[in-house]
XYZ file of N, CA and C in Angstrom:
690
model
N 6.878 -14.907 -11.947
C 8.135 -14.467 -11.363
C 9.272 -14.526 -12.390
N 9.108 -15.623 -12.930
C 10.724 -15.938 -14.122
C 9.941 -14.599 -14.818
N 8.863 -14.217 -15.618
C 8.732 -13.131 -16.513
C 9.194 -11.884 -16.119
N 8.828 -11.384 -14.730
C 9.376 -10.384 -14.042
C 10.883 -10.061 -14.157
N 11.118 -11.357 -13.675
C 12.865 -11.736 -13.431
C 13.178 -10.826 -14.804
N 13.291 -12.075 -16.210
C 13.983 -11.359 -17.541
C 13.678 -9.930 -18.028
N 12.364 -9.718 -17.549
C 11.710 -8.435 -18.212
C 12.921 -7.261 -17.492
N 12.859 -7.153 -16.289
C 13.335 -6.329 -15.329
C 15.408 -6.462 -16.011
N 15.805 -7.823 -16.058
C 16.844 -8.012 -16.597
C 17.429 -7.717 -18.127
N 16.026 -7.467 -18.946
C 16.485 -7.039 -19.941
C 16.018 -5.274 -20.522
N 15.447 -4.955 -19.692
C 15.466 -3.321 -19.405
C 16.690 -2.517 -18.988
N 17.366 -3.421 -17.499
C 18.126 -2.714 -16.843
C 18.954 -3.251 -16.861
N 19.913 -4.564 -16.983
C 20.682 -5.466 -16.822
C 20.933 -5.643 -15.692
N 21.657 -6.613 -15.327
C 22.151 -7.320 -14.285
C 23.421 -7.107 -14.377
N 24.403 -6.965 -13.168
C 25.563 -7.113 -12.908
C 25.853 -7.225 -11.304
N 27.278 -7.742 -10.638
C 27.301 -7.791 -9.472
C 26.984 -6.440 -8.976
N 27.439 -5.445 -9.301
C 26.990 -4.518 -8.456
C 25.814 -3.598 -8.363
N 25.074 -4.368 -9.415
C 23.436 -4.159 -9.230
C 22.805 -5.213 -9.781
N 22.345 -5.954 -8.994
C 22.201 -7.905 -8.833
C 20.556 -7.290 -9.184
N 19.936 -8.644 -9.737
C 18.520 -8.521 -9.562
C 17.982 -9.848 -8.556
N 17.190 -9.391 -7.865
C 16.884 -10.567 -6.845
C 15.397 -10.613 -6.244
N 15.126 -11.903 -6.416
C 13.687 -12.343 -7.429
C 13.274 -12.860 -5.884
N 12.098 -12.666 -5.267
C 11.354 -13.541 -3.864
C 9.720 -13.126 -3.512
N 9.247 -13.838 -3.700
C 7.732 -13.758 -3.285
C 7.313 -14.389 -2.213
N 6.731 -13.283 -1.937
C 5.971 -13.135 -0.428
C 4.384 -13.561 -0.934
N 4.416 -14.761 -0.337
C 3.179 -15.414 0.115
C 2.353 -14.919 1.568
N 1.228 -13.922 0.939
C 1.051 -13.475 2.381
C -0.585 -13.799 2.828
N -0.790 -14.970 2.887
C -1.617 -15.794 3.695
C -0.963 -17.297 3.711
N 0.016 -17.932 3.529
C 0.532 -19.255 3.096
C 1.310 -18.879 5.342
N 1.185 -20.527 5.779
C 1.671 -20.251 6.688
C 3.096 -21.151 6.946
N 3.425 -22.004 5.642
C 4.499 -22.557 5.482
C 4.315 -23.521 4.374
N 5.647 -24.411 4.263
C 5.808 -24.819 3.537
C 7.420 -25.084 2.571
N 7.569 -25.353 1.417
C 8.768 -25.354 0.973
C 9.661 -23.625 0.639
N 10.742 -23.868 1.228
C 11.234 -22.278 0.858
C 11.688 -21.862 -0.063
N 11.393 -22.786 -1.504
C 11.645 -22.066 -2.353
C 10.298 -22.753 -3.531
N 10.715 -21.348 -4.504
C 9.489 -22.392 -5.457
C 10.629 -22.499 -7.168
N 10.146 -23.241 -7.926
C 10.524 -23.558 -9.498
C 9.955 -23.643 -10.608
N 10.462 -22.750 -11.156
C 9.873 -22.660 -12.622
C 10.534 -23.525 -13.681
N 9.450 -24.014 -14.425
C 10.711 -25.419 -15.449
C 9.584 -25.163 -16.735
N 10.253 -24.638 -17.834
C 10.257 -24.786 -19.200
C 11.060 -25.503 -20.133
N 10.974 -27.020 -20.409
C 11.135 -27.425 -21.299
C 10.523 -28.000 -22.696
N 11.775 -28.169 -23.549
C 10.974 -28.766 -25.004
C 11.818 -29.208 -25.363
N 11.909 -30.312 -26.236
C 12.941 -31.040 -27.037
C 14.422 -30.655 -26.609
N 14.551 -31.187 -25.288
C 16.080 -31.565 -24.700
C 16.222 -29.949 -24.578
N 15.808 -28.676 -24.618
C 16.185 -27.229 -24.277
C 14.975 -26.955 -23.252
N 15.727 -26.314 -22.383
C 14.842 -25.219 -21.153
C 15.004 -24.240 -20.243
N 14.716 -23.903 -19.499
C 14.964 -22.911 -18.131
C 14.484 -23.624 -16.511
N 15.310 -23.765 -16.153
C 15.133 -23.969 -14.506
C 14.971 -22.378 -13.856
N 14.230 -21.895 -13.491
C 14.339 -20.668 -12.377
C 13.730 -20.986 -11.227
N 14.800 -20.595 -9.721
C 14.514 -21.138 -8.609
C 14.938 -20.258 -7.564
N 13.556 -19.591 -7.195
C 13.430 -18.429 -6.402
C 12.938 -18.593 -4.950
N 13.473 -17.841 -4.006
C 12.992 -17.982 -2.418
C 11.531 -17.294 -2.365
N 10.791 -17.790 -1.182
C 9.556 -17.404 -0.651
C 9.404 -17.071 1.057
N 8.741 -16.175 1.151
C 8.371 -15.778 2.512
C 7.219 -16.655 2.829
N 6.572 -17.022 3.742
C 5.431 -17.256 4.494
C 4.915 -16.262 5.134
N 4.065 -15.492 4.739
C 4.374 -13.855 5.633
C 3.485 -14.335 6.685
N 2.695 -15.711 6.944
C 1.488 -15.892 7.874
C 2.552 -16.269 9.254
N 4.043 -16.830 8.760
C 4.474 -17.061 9.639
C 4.588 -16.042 10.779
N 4.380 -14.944 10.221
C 4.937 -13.718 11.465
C 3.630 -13.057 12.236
N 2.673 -13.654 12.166
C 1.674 -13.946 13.009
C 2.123 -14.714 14.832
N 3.339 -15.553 14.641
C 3.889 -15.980 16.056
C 4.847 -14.485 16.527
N 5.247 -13.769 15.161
C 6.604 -13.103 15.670
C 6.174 -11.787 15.469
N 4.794 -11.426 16.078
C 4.508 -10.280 16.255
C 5.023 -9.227 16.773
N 5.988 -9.235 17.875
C 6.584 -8.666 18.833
C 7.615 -8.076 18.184
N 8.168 -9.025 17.313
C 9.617 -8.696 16.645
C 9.319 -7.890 15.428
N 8.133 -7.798 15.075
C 7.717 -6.394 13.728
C 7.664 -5.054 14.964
N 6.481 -5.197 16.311
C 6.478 -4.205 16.496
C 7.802 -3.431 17.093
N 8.787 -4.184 17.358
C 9.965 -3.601 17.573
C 10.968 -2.938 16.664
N 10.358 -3.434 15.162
C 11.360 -2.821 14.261
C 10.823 -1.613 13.246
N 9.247 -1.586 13.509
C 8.050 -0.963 13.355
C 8.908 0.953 13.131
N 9.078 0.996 14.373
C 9.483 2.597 14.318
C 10.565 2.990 13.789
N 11.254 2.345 13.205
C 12.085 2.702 12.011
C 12.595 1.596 10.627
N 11.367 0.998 10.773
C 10.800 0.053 9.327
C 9.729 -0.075 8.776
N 9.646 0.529 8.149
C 8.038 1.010 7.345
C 7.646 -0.122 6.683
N 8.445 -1.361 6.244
C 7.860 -2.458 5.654
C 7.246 -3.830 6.816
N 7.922 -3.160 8.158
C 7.039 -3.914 9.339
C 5.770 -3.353 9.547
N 5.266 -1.975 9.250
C 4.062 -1.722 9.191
C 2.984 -2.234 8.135
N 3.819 -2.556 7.102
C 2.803 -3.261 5.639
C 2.451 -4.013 6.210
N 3.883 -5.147 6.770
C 3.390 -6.469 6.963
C 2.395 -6.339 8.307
N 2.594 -5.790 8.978
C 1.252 -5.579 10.046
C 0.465 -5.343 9.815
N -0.106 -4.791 8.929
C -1.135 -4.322 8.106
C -1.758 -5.722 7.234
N -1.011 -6.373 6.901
C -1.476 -7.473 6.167
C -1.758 -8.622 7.119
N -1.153 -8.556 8.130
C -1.552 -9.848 9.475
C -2.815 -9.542 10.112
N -2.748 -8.157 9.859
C -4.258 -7.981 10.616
C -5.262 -8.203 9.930
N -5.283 -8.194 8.535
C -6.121 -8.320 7.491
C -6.695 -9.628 7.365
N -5.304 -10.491 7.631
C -5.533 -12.150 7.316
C -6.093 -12.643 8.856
N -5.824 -12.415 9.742
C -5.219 -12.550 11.179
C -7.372 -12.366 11.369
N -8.257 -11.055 10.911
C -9.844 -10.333 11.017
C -10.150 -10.645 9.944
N -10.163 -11.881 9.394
C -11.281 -11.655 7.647
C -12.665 -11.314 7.879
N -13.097 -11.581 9.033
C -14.271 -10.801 9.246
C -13.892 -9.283 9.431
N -14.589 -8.932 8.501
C -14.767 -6.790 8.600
C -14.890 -6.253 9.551
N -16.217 -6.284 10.013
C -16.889 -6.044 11.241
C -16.319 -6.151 12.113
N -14.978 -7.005 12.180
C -14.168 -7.077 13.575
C -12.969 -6.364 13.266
N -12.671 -5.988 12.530
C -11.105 -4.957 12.170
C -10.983 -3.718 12.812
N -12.529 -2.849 13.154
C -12.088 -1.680 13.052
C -11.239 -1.535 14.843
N -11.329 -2.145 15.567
C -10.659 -1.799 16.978
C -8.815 -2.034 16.437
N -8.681 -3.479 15.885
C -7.154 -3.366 15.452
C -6.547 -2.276 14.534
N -7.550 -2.080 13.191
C -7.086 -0.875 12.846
C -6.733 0.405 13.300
N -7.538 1.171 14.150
C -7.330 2.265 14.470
C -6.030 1.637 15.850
N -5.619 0.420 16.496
C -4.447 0.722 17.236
C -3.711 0.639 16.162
N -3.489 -0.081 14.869
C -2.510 0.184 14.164
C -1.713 1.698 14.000
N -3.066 2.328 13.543
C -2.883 3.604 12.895
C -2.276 4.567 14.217
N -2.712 4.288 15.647
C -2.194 4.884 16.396
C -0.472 4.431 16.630
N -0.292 3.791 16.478
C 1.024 3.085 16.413
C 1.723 4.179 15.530
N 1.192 3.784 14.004
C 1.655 4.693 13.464
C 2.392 6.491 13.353
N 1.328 6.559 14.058
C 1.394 8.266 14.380
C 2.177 8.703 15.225
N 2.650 7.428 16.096
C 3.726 7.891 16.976
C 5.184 7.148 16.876
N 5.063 6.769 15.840
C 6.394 6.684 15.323
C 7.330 7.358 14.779
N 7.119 8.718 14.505
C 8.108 9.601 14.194
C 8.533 9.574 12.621
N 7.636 9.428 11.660
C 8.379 8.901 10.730
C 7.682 10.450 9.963
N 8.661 10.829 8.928
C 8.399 12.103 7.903
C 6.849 12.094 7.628
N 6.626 13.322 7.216
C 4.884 13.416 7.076
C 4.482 12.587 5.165
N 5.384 12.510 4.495
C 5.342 12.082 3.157
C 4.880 10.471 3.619
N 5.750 9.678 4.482
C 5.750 8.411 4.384
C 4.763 8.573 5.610
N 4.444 8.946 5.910
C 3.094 8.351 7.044
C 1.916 8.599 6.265
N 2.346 9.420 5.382
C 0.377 9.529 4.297
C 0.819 8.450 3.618
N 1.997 7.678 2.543
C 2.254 7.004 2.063
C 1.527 5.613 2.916
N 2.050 5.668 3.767
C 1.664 4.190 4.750
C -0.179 4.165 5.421
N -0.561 5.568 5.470
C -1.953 5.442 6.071
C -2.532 5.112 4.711
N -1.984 5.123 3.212
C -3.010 4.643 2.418
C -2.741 3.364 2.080
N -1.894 2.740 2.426
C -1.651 1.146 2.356
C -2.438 0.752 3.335
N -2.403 0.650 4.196
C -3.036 0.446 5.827
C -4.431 0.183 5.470
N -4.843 1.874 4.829
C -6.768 1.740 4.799
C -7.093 0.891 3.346
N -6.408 0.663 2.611
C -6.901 -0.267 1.434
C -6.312 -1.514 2.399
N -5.498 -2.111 2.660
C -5.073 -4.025 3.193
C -6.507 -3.922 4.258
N -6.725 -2.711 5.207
C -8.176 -3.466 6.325
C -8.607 -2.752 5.625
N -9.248 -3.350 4.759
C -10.459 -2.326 4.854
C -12.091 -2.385 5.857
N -13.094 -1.733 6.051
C -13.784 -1.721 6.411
C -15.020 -1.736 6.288
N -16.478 -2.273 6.773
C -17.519 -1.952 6.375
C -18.058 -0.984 6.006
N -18.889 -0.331 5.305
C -18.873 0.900 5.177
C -20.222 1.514 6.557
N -20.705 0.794 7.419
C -21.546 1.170 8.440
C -20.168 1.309 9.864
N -18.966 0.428 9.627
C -18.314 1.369 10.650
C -17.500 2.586 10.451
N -17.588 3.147 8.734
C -16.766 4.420 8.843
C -16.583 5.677 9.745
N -18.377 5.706 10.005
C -18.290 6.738 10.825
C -17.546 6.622 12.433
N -17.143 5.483 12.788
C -16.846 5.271 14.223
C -14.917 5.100 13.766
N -14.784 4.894 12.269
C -13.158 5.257 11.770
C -13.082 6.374 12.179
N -13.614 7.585 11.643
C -13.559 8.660 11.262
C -13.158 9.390 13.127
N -14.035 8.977 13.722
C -14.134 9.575 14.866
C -12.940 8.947 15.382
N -12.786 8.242 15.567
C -11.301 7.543 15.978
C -10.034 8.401 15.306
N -10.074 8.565 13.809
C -9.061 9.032 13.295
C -9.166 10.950 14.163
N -10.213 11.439 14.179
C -10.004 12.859 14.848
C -9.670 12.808 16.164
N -9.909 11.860 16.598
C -9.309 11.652 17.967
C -7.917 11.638 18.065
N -6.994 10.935 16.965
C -5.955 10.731 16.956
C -5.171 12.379 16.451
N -5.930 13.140 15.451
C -5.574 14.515 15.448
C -5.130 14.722 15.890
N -6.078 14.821 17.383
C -6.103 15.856 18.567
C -5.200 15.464 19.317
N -5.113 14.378 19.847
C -4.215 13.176 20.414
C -2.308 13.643 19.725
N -2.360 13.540 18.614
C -0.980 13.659 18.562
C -0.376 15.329 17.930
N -1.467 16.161 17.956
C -1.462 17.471 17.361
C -0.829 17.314 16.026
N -1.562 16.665 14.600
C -1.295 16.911 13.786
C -2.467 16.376 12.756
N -2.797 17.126 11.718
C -3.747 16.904 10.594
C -3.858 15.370 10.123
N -4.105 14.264 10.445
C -4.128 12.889 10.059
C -4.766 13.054 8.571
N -3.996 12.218 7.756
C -4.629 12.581 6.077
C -6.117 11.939 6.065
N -6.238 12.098 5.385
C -7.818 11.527 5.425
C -8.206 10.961 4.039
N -8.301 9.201 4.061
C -8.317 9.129 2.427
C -9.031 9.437 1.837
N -9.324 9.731 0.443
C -10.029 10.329 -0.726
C -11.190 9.282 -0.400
N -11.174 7.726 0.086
C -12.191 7.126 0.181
C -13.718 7.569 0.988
N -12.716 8.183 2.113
C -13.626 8.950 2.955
C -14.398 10.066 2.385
N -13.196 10.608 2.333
C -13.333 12.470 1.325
C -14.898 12.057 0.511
N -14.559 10.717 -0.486
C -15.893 10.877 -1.562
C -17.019 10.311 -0.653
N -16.673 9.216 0.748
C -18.366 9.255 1.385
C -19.022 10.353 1.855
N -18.406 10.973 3.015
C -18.740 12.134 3.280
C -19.328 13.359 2.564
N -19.090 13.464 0.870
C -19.198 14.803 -0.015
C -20.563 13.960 -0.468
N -20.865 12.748 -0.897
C -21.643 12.141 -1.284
C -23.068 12.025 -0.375
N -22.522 11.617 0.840
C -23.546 11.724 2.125
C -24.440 12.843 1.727
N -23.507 14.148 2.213
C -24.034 15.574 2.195
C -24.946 15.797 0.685
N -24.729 15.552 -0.047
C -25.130 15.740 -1.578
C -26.128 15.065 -1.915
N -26.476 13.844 -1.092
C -27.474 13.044 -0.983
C -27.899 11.806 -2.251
N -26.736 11.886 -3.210
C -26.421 10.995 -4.386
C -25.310 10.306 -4.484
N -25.652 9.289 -5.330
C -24.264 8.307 -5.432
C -23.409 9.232 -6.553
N -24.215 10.219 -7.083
C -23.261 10.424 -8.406
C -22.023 11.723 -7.757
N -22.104 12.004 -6.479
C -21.656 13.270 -5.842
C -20.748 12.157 -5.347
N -21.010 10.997 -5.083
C -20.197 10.265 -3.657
C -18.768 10.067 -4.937
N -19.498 9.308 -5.712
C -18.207 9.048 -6.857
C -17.066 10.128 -7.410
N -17.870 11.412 -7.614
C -17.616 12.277 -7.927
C -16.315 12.953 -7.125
N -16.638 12.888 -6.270
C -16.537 13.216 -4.435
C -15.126 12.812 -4.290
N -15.060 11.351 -4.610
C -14.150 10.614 -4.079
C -12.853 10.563 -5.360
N -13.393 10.986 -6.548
C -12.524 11.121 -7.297
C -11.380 12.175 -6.906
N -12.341 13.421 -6.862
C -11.494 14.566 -6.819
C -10.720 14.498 -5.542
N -11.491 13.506 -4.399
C -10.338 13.499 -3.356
C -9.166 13.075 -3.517
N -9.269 11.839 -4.063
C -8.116 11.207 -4.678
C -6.907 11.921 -5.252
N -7.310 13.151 -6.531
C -6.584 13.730 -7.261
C -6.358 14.676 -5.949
N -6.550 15.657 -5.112
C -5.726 16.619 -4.420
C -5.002 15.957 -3.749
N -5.501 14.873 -3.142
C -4.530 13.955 -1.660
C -2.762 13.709 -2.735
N -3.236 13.062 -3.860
C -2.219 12.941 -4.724
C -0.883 13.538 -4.427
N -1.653 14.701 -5.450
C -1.209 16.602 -5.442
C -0.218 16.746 -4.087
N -0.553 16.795 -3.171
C -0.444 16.846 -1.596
C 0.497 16.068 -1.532
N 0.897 14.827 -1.964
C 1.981 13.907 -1.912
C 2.871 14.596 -2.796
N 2.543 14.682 -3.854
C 3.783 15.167 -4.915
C 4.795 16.082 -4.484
N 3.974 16.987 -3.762
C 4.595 18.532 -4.048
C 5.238 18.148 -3.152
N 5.011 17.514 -1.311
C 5.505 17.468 -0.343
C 7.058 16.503 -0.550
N 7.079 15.737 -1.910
C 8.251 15.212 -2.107
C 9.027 15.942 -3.360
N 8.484 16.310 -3.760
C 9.272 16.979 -5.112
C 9.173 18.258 -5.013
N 8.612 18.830 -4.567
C 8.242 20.553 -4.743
C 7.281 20.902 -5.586
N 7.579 21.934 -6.032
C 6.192 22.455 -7.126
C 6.196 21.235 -8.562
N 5.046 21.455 -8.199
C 4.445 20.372 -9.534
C 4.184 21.384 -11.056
N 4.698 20.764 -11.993
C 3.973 21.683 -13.024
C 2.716 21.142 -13.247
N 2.061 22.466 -13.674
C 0.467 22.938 -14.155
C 0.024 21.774 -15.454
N 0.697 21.376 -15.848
C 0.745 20.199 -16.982
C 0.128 19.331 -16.162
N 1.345 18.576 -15.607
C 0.846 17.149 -14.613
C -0.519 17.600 -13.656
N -0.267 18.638 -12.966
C -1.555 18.900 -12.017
C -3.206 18.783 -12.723
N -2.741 19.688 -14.178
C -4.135 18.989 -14.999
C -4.368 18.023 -15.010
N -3.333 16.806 -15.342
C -3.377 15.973 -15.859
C -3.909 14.775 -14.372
N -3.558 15.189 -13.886
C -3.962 14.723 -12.321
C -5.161 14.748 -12.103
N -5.776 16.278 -12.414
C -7.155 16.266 -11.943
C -8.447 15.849 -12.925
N -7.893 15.404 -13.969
C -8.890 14.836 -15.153
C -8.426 13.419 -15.523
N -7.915 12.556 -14.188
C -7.729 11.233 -14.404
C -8.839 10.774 -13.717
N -8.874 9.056 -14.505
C -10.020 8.406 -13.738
C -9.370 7.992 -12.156
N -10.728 7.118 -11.748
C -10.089 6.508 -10.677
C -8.799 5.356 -10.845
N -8.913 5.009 -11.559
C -8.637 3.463 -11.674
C -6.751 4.381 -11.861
N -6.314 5.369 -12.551
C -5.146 5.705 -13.099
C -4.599 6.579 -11.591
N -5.457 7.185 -10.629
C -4.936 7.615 -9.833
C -4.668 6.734 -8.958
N -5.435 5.446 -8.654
C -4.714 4.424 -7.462
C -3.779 3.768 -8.072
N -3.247 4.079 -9.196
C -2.189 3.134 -10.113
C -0.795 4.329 -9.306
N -1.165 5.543 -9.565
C -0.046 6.564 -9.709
C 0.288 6.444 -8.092
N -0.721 6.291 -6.850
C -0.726 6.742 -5.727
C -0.228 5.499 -5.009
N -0.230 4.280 -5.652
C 0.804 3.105 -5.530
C 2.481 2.913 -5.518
N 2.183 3.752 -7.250
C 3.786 3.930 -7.624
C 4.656 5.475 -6.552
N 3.629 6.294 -6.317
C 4.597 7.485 -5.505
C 5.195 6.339 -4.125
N 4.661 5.395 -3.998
C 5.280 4.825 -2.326
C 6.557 4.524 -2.800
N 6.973 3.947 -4.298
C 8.621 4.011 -3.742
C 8.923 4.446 -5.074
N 8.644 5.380 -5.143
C 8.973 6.807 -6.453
C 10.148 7.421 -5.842
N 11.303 7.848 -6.745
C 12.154 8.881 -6.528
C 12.038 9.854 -7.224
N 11.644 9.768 -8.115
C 11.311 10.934 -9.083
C 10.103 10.667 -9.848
N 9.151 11.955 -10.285
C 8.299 12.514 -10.381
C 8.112 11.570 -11.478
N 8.477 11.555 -12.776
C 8.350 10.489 -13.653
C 7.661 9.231 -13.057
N 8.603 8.976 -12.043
C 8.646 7.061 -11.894
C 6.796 6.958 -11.294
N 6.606 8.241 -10.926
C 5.011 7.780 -10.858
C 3.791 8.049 -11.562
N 4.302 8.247 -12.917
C 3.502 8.159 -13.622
C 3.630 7.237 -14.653
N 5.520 5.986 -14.101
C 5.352 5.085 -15.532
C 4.504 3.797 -15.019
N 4.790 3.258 -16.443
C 3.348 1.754 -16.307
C 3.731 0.689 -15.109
């Protein structure tokens, strides 16, 4: 955290009217002290840094009070997303909470950019076995139909399904790459507009590992750049 802190402070600086402000969210911790300290010393010189902490397990009692702020706070859906995660560490038991999550979701009214943004946080924090996808899947078309609109469908899926059909792991990988790179695509344009033919290459001849880096950074990207820096 102190590294974050200076790094971030000596890129951009600090001033009152753009403060930097340092807090980690502990999100399985269910209490404890509310703040934590960093102490570097050596021969009579050092640094004290002394930063606040969440308990995010605490809001496991104050469930009620996320889903109320839920439909027009997209960071009450993370954290719901992460209670359910901690809340089912068994797999096998997630998929009924997940899909009410996701229905939650869909009827919240929120822009079509940030509801693909949030259905791919959602399906990476639960994730799932891969013997209940198919009973995801059917759930998620249900919800289609249910709220009349195209539910995104992650690239995770995209590469089981192409892989299934193809009858190899090297199609499934394959599969799931290229899903990755259009779903991307699909985000970009829907926030920025036309993409240039540069980046779109450059999109579709990335590995995996660089597109869940980029498809991280578009969630709180303002510009097209900011999701492709480190």
């Amino acid at each position: 955290m102190y590294q974050y802190r200076y790094r971030l402070e000596d890129r951009y600086g600090s001033s009152p009217a753009q403060p930097i402000y340092s807090l980690g969210i502990l999100t399985a911790s269910r209490g404890g002290a509310s703040h934590l300290v960093h102490r570097d010393e050596f021969l009579g010189q050092g640094v004290r840094f002394t930063f606040p902490v969440v308990h995010m397990a605490q809001w496991l009692r104050r469930w009620d009070e996320l889903e109320a702020i839920a439909p027009s706070n997209p960071f009450a859906v993370v954290m719901m997303a992460q209670l359910t995660a901690l809340r089912f560490r068994r797999k096998a038991a997630r998929l009924d909470p997940k899909v009410d999550l996701m229905r939650r979701l869909a009827g919240y009214g929120y822009a079509r950019g940030d509801i693909d943004a949030l259905v791919r946080l959602v399906d990476w924090m639960i994730a799932l076995p891969e013997a209940l996808e198919p009973d995801y899947m059917r759930a998620l078309e249900a919800l289609e139909q249910e709220h009349a609109m195209t539910y995104i469908t992650t690239p995770e899926r995209v590469g089981l399904r192409r892989g299934r059909a193809e009858g190899r792991v090297e199609g499934r990988i394959e599969g799931r790459v290229e899903g990755q790179a259009e779903l991307l695509l699909r985000q970009l344009a829907r926030r920025f507009g036309t993409i240039p033919d540069t980046t779109t290459a450059r999109i579709r001849s990335a590995t995996a590992a660089q597109l869940e880096t980029w498809a991280l950074n578009f969630v709180d990207a303002t510009t097209l750049d900011e999701v492709f820096g480190d």
